[in-house]
CSV table of C-alpha atoms (C1' of nucleotides) in Angstrom, one decimal:
chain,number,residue,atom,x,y,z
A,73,UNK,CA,127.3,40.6,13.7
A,74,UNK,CA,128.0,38.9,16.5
A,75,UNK,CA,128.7,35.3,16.8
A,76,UNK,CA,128.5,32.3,19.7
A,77,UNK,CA,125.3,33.2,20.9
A,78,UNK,CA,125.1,29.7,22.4
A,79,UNK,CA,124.8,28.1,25.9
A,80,UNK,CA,128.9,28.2,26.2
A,81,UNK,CA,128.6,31.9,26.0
A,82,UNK,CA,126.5,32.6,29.2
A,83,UNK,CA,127.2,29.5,31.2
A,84,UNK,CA,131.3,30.9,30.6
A,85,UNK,CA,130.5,35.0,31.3
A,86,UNK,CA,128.3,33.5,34.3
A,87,UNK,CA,131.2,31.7,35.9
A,88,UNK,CA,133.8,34.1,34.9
A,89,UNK,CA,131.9,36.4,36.9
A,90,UNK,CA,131.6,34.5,39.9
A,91,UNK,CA,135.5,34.0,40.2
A,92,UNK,CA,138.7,34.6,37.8
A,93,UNK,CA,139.4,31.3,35.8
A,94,UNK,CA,141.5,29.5,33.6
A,95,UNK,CA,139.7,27.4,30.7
A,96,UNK,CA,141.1,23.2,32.5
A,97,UNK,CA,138.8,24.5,35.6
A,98,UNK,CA,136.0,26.4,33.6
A,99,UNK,CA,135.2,23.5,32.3
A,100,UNK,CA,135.2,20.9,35.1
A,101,UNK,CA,133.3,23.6,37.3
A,102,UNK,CA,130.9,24.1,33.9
A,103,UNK,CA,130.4,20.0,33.7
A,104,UNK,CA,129.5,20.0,37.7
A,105,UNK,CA,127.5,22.9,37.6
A,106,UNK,CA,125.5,21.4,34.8
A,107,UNK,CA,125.7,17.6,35.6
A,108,UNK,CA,122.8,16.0,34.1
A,109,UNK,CA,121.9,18.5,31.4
A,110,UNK,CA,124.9,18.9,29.4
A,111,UNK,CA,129.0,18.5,29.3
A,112,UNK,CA,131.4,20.6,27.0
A,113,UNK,CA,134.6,19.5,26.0
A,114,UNK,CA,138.0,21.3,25.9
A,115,UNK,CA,137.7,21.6,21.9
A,116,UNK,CA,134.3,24.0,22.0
A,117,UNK,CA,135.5,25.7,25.2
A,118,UNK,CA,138.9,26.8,23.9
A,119,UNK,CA,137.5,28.3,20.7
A,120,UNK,CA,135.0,30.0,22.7
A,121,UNK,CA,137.7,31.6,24.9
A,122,UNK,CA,139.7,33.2,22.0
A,123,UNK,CA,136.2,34.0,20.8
A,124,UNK,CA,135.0,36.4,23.9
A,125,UNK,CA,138.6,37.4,24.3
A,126,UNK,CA,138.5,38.8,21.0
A,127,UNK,CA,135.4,40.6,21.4
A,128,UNK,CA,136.7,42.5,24.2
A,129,UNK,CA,134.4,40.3,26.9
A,130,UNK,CA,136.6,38.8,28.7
A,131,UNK,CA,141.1,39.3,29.2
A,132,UNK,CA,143.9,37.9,30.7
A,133,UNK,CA,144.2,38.2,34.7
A,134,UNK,CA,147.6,39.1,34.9
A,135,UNK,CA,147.3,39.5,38.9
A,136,UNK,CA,149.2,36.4,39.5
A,137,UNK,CA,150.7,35.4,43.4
A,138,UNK,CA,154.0,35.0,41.7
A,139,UNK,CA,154.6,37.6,38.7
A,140,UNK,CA,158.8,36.7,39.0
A,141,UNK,CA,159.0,34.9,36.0
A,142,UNK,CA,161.7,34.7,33.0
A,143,UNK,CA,160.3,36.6,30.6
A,144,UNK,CA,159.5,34.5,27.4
A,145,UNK,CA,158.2,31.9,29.4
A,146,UNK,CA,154.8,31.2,28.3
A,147,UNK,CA,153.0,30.6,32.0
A,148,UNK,CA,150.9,27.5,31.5
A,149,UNK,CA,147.7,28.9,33.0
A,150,UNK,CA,145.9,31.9,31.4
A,151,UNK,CA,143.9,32.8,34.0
A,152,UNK,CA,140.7,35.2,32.4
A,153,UNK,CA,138.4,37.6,34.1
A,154,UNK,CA,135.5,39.4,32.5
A,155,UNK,CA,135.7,42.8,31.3
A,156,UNK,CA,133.2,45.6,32.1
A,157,UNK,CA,132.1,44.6,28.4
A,158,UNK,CA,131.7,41.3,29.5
A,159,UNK,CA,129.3,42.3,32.1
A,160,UNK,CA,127.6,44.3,30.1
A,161,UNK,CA,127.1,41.5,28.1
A,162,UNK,CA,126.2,38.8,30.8
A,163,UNK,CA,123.5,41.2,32.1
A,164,UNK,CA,122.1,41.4,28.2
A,165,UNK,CA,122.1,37.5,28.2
A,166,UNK,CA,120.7,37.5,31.8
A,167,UNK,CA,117.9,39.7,31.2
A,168,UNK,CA,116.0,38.0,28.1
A,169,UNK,CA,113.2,35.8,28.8
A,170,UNK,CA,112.8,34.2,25.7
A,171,UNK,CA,112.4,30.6,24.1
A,172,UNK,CA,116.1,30.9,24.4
A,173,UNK,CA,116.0,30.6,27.5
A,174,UNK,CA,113.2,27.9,28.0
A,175,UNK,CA,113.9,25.4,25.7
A,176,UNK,CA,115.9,22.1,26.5
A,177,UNK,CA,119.4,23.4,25.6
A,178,UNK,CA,119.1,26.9,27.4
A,179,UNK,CA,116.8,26.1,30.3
A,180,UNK,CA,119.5,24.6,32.3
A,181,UNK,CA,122.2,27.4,32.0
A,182,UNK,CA,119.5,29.9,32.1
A,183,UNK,CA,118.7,28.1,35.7
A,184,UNK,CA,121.6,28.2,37.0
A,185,UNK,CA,122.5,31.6,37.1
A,186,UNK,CA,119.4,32.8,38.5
A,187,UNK,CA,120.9,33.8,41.2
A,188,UNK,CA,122.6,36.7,39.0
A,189,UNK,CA,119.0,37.4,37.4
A,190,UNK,CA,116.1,39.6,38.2
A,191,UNK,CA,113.3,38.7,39.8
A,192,UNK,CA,110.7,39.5,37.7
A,193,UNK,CA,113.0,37.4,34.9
A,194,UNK,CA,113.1,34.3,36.7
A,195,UNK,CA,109.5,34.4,36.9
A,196,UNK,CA,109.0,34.6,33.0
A,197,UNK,CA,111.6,32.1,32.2
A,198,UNK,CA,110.0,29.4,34.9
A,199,UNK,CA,106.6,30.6,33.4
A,200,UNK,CA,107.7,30.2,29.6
A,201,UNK,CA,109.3,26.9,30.1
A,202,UNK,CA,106.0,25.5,32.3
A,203,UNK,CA,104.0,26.2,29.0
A,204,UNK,CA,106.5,24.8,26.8
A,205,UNK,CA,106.4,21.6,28.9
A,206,UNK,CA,102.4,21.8,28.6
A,207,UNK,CA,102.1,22.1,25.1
A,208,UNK,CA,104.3,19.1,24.7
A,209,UNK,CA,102.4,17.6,26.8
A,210,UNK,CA,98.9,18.2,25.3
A,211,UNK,CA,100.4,17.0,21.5
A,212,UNK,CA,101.8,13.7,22.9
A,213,UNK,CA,98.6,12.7,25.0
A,214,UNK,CA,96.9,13.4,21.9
A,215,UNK,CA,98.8,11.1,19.8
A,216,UNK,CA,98.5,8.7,22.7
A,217,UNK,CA,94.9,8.7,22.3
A,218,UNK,CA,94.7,8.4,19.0
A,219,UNK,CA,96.7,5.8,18.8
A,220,UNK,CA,96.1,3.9,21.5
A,221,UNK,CA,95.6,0.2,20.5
A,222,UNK,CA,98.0,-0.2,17.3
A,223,UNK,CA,101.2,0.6,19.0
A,224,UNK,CA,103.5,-2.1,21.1
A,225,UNK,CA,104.3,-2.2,24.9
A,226,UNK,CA,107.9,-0.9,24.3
A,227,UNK,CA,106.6,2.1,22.3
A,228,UNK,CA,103.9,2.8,25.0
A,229,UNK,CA,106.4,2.6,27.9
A,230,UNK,CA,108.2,4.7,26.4
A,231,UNK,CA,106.0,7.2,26.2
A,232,UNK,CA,104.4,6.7,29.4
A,233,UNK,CA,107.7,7.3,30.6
A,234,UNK,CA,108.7,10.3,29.1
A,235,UNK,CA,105.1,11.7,30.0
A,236,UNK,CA,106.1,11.3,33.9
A,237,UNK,CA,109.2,12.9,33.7
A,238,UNK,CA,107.3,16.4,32.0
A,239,UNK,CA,104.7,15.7,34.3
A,240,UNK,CA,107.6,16.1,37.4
A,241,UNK,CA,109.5,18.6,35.6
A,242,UNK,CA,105.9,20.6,35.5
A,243,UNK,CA,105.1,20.2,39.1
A,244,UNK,CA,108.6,21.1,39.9
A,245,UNK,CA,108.4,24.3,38.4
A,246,UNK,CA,104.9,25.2,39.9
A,247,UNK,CA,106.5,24.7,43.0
A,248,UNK,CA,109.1,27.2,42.1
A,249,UNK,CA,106.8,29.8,40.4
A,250,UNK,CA,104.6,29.7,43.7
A,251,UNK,CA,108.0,30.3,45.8
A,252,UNK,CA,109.1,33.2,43.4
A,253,UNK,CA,105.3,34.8,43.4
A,254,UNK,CA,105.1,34.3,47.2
A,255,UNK,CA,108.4,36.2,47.2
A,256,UNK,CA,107.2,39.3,45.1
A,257,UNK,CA,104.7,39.5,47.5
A,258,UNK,CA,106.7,39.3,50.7
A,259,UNK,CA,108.6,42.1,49.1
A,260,UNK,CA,105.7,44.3,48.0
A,261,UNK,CA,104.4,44.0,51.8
A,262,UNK,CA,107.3,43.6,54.0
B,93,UNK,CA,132.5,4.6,4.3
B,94,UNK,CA,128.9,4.3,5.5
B,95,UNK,CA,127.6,7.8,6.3
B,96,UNK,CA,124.8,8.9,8.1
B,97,UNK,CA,125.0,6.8,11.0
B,98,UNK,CA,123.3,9.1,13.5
B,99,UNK,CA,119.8,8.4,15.1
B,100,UNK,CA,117.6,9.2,12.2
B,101,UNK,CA,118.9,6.3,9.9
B,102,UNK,CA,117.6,3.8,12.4
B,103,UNK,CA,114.3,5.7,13.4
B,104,UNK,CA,113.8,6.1,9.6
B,105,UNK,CA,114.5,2.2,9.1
B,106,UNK,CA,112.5,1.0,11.9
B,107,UNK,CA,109.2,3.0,10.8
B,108,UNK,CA,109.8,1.8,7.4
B,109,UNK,CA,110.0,-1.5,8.3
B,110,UNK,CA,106.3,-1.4,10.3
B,111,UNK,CA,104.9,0.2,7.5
B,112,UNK,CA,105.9,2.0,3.9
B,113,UNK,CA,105.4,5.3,3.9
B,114,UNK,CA,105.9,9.1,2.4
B,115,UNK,CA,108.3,11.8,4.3
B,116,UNK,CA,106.2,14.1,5.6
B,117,UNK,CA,104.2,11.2,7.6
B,118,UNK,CA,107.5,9.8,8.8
B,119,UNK,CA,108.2,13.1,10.3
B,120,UNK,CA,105.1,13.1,12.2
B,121,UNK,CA,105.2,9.3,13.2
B,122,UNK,CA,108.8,10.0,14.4
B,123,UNK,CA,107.8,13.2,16.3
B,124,UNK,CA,105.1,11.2,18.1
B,125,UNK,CA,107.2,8.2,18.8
B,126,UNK,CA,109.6,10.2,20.2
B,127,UNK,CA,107.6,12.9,21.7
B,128,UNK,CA,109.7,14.0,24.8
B,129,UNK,CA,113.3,13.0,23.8
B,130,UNK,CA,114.1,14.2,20.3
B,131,UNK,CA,112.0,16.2,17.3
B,132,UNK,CA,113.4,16.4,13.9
B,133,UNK,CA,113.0,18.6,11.3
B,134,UNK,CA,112.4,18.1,7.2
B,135,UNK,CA,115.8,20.1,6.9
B,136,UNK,CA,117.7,16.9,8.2
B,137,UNK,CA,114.7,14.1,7.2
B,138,UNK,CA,114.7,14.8,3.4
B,139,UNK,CA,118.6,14.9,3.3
B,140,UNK,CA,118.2,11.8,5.2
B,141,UNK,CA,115.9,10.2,2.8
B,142,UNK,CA,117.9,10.7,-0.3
B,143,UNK,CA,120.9,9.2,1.5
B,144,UNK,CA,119.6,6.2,2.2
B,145,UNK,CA,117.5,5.8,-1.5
B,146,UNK,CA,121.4,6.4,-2.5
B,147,UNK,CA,122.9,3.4,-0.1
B,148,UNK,CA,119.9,1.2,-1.3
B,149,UNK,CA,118.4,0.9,1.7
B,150,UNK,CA,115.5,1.8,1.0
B,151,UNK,CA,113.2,2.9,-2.3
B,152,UNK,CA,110.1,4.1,-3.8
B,153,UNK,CA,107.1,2.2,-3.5
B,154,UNK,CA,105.6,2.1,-6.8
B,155,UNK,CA,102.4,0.1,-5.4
B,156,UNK,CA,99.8,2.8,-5.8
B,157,UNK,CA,95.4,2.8,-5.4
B,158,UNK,CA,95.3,4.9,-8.5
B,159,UNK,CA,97.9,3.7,-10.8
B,160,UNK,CA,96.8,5.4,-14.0
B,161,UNK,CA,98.3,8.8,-13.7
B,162,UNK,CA,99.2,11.4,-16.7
B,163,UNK,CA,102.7,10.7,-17.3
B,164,UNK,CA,105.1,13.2,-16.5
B,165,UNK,CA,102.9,14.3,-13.7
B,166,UNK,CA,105.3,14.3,-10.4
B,167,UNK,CA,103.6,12.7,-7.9
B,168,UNK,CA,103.0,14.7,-5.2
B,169,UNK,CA,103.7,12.3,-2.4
B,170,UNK,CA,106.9,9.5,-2.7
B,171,UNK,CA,106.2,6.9,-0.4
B,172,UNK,CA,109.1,4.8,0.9
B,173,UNK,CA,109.6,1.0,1.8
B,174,UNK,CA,112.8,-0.9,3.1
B,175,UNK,CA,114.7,-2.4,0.8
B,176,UNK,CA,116.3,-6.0,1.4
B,177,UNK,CA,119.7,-4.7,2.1
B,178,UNK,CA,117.8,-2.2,4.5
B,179,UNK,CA,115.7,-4.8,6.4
B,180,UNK,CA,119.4,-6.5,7.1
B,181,UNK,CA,120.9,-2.8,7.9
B,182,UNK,CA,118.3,-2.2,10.4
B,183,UNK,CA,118.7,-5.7,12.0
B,184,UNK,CA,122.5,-5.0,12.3
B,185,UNK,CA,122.0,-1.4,13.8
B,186,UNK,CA,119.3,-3.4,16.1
B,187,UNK,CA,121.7,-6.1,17.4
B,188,UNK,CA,124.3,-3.4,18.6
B,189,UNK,CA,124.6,-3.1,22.3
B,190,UNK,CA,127.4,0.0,22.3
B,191,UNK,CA,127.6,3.5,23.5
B,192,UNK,CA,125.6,4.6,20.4
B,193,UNK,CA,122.7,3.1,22.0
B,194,UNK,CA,122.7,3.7,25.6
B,195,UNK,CA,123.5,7.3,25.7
B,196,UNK,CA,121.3,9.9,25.8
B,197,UNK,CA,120.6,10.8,21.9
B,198,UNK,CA,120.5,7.1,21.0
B,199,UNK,CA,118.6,5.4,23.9
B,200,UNK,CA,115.2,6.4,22.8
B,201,UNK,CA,115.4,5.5,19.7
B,202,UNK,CA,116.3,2.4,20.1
B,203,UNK,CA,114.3,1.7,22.9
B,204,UNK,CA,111.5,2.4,20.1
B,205,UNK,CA,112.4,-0.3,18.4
B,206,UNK,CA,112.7,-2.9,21.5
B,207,UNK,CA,109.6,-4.5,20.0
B,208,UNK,CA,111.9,-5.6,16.8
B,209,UNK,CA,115.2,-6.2,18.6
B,210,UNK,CA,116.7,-9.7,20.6
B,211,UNK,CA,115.8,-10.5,24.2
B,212,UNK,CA,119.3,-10.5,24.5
B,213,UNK,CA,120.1,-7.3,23.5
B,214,UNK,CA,117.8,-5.7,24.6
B,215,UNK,CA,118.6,-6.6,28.6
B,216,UNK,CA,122.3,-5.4,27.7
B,217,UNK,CA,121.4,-2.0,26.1
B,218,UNK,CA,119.4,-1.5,29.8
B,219,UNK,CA,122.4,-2.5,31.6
B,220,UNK,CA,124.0,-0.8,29.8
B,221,UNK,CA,122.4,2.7,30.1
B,222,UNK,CA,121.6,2.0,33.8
B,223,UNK,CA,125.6,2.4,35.0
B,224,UNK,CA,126.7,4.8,32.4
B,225,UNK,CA,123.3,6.9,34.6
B,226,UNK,CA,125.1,5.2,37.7
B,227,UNK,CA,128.5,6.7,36.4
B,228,UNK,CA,126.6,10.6,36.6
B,229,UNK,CA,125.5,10.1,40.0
B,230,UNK,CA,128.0,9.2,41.7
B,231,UNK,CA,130.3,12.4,40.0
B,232,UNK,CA,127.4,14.4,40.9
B,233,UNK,CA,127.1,13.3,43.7
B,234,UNK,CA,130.7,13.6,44.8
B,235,UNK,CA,130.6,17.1,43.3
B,236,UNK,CA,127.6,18.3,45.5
B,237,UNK,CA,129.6,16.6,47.9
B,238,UNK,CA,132.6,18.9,48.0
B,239,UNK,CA,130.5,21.8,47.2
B,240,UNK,CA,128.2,22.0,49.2
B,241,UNK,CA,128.3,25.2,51.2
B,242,UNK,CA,129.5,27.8,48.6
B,243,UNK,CA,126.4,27.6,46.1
B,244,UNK,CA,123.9,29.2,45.6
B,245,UNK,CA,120.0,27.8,46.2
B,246,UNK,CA,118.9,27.7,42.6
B,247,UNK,CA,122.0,26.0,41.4
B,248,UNK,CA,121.7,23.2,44.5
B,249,UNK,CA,117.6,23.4,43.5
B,250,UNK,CA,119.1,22.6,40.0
B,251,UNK,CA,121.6,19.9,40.7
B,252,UNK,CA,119.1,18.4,42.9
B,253,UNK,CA,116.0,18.1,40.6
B,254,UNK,CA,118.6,16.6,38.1
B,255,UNK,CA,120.1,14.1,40.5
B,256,UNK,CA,116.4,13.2,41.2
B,257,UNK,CA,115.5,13.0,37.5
B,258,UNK,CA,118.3,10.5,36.9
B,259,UNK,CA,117.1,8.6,40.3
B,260,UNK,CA,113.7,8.0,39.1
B,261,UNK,CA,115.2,6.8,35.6
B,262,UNK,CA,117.4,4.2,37.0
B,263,UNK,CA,114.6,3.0,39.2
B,264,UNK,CA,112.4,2.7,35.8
B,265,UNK,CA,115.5,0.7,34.5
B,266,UNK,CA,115.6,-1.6,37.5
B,267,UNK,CA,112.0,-2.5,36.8
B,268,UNK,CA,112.6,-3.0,33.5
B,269,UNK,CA,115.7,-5.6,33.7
B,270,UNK,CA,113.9,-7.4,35.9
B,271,UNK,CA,110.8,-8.2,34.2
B,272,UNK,CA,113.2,-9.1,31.1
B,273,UNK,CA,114.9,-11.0,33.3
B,274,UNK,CA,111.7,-13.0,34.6
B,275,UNK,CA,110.7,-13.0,30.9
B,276,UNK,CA,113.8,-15.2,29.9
B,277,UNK,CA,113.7,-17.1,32.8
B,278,UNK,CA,110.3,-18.1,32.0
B,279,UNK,CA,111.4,-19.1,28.3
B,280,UNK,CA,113.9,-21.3,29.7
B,281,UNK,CA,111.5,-23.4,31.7
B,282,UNK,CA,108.1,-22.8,30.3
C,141,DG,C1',161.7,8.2,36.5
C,142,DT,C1',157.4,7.1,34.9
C,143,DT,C1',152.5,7.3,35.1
C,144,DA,C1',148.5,10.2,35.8
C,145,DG,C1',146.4,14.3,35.6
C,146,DC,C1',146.8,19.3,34.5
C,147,DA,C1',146.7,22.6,30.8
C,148,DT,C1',146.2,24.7,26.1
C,149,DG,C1',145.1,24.5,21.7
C,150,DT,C1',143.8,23.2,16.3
C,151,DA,C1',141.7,20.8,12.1
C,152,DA,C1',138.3,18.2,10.3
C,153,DG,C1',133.9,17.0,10.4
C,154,DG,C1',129.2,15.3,12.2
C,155,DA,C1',124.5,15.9,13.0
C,156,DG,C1',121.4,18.6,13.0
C,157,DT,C1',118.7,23.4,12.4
C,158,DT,C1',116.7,27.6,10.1
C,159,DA,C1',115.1,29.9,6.4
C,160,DC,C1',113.9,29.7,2.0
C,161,DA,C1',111.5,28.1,-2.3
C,162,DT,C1',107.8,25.7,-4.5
C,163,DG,C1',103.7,23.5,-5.6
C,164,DA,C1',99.4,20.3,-4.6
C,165,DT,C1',95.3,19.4,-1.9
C,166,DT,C1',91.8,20.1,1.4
C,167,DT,C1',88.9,22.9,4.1
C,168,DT,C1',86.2,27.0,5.0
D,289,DA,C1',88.7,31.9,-4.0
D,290,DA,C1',91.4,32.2,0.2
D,291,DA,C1',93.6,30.1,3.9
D,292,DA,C1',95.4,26.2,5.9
D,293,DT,C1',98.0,22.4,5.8
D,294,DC,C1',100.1,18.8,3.1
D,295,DA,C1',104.3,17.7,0.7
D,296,DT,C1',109.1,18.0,-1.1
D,297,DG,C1',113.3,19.8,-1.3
D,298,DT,C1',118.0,22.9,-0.9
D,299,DA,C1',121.8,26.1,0.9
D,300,DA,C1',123.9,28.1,4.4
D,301,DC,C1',125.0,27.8,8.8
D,302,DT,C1',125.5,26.6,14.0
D,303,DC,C1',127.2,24.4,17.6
D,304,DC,C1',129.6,21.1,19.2
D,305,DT,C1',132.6,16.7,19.0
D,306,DT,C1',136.6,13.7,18.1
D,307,DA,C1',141.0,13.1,17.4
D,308,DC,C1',145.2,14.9,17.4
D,309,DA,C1',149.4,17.5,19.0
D,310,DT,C1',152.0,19.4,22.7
D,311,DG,C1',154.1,20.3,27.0
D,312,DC,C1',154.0,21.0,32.2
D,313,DT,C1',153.6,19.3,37.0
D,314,DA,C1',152.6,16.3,40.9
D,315,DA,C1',152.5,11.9,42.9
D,316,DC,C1',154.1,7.2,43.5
DNA sequence: GTTAGCATGTAAGGAGTTACATGATTTT
DNA sequence: AAAATCATGTAACTCCTTACATGCTAAC
């Protein structure tokens, strides 16, 4: 019964755990953090704020530098912290290694809080997305084959293009899944 | 009051207008074309379909091999072709060089179609899409920037293979202006 | 003292997905 | 004759956006 299982979720437990926040800088630090894969705006972060709050996730940081204020003023930052729920909850999100977490719209967020992520995680998530990228890969030159002649230079640019960038994205994460393995190792050993 | 004005009303057009054709073929034709930017389901392409049948823009090609057919007998496949009022809606969603079609769920699409659309427009939709990727680097940029020292390797790995990705786009972009660029200056001399 | 940017929020809606439901046709 | 895949469609839902509404605070 529970509901926002999207990217937001994660990507805002992940940064809430870093550091305390208020929602204005969550979201520029989300839209850096995330750059060329995705950008939230202020009216899906917001909702998912109340959301997590009312789940118990995540709470008002009342520690502020100056707590001398007239009562009845509403402060104009709401500063939030994650509860122990919360981190319950990021660790739950953390530890799955499914196509959530490979796919186009995961992937990223996934990524980028590796750092918070287990070891042998990592290595399934790299792993899942490199085969994701290969089927893709496989169906597309197929159809490229098959349709070789009958289909206009734009069209076959496209495609050409699009087959590089998997092609990168696939050598980049062999690179990174030969780092991780050689790290296992070094640990097993060391 | 038009509705529907997403990406799948021009992919659907433009296909249509190469050749007629029945939904479930146009599903796999789009998926192809499209391969690494965009896949769509029959959940939104059937929905999509009757739309347009409903705006006129297209209809049901009657023009069957086997004409004589029990009556009362559905056909099992409906194939499609563009209607007059849908070959001018699809020249009209060709000739716009906006937002809509140099950001990232629209460029693909109608880059698919260059073949169909003015030399012209087609130079400004790359222009076009080459500084709004402009615009992301340098706020990436600037972000790493002031960054730099308090993150973590996998979120620099991460910012870095996506500043890269968008590098190696903007190159492809360069290329491509300038042979349309050589191509009308060519057409003005001859 | 006014522009620019910080800060929070809501309502309506867009564009798509998933899961389901059904039946025809082809292949094994 | 069973299994695969071709073919069409709908209902409910998800996740996110746009546009709006509001007020504070810093800089020029």
């Amino acid at each position: 019964m529970r509901s926002k299982a999207g990217v937001l979720e994660l990507a805002v437990l992940g940064l809430l755990h870093e550091a305390p926040m208020h929602g204005y800088e969550l979201r520029k630090r989300l839209n850096t953090l995330l750059g060329m894969f995705r950008a939230f705006s202020y009216g899906s972060l917001y909702p998912c704020l109340k959301d997590l709050l009312e789940q118990g996730l995540i709470a008002e940081d009342d520690q502020e530098p100056v707590p001398a204020r007239p009562a009845g003023t509403r402060r104009s930052k709401i500063v939030y912290k994650l509860t122990a729920d919360g981190k319950e909850r990021l660790q739950e999100l953390l530890s799955e290694a499914g196509p959530a977490s490979w796919e186009d719209e995961g992937f990223g967020v996934h990524f980028a809080f590796f750092a918070q992520t287990r070891a042998d995680v990592r290595l399934r998530i790299l792993e899942g997305r490199r085969s994701r990228l290969e089927e893709r890969l496989e169906s597309v030159r197929a159809a490229l084959a098959r349709t070789r002649e009958r289909v206009d230079n734009y069209t076959l640019e496209l495609q050409q293009h699009g087959l590089e960038s998997v092609e990168r994205e696939v050598r980049w994460l062999n690179e990174l899944i030969g780092r991780e393995r050689a790290q296992q190792a070094d640990e097993k050993n060391g």
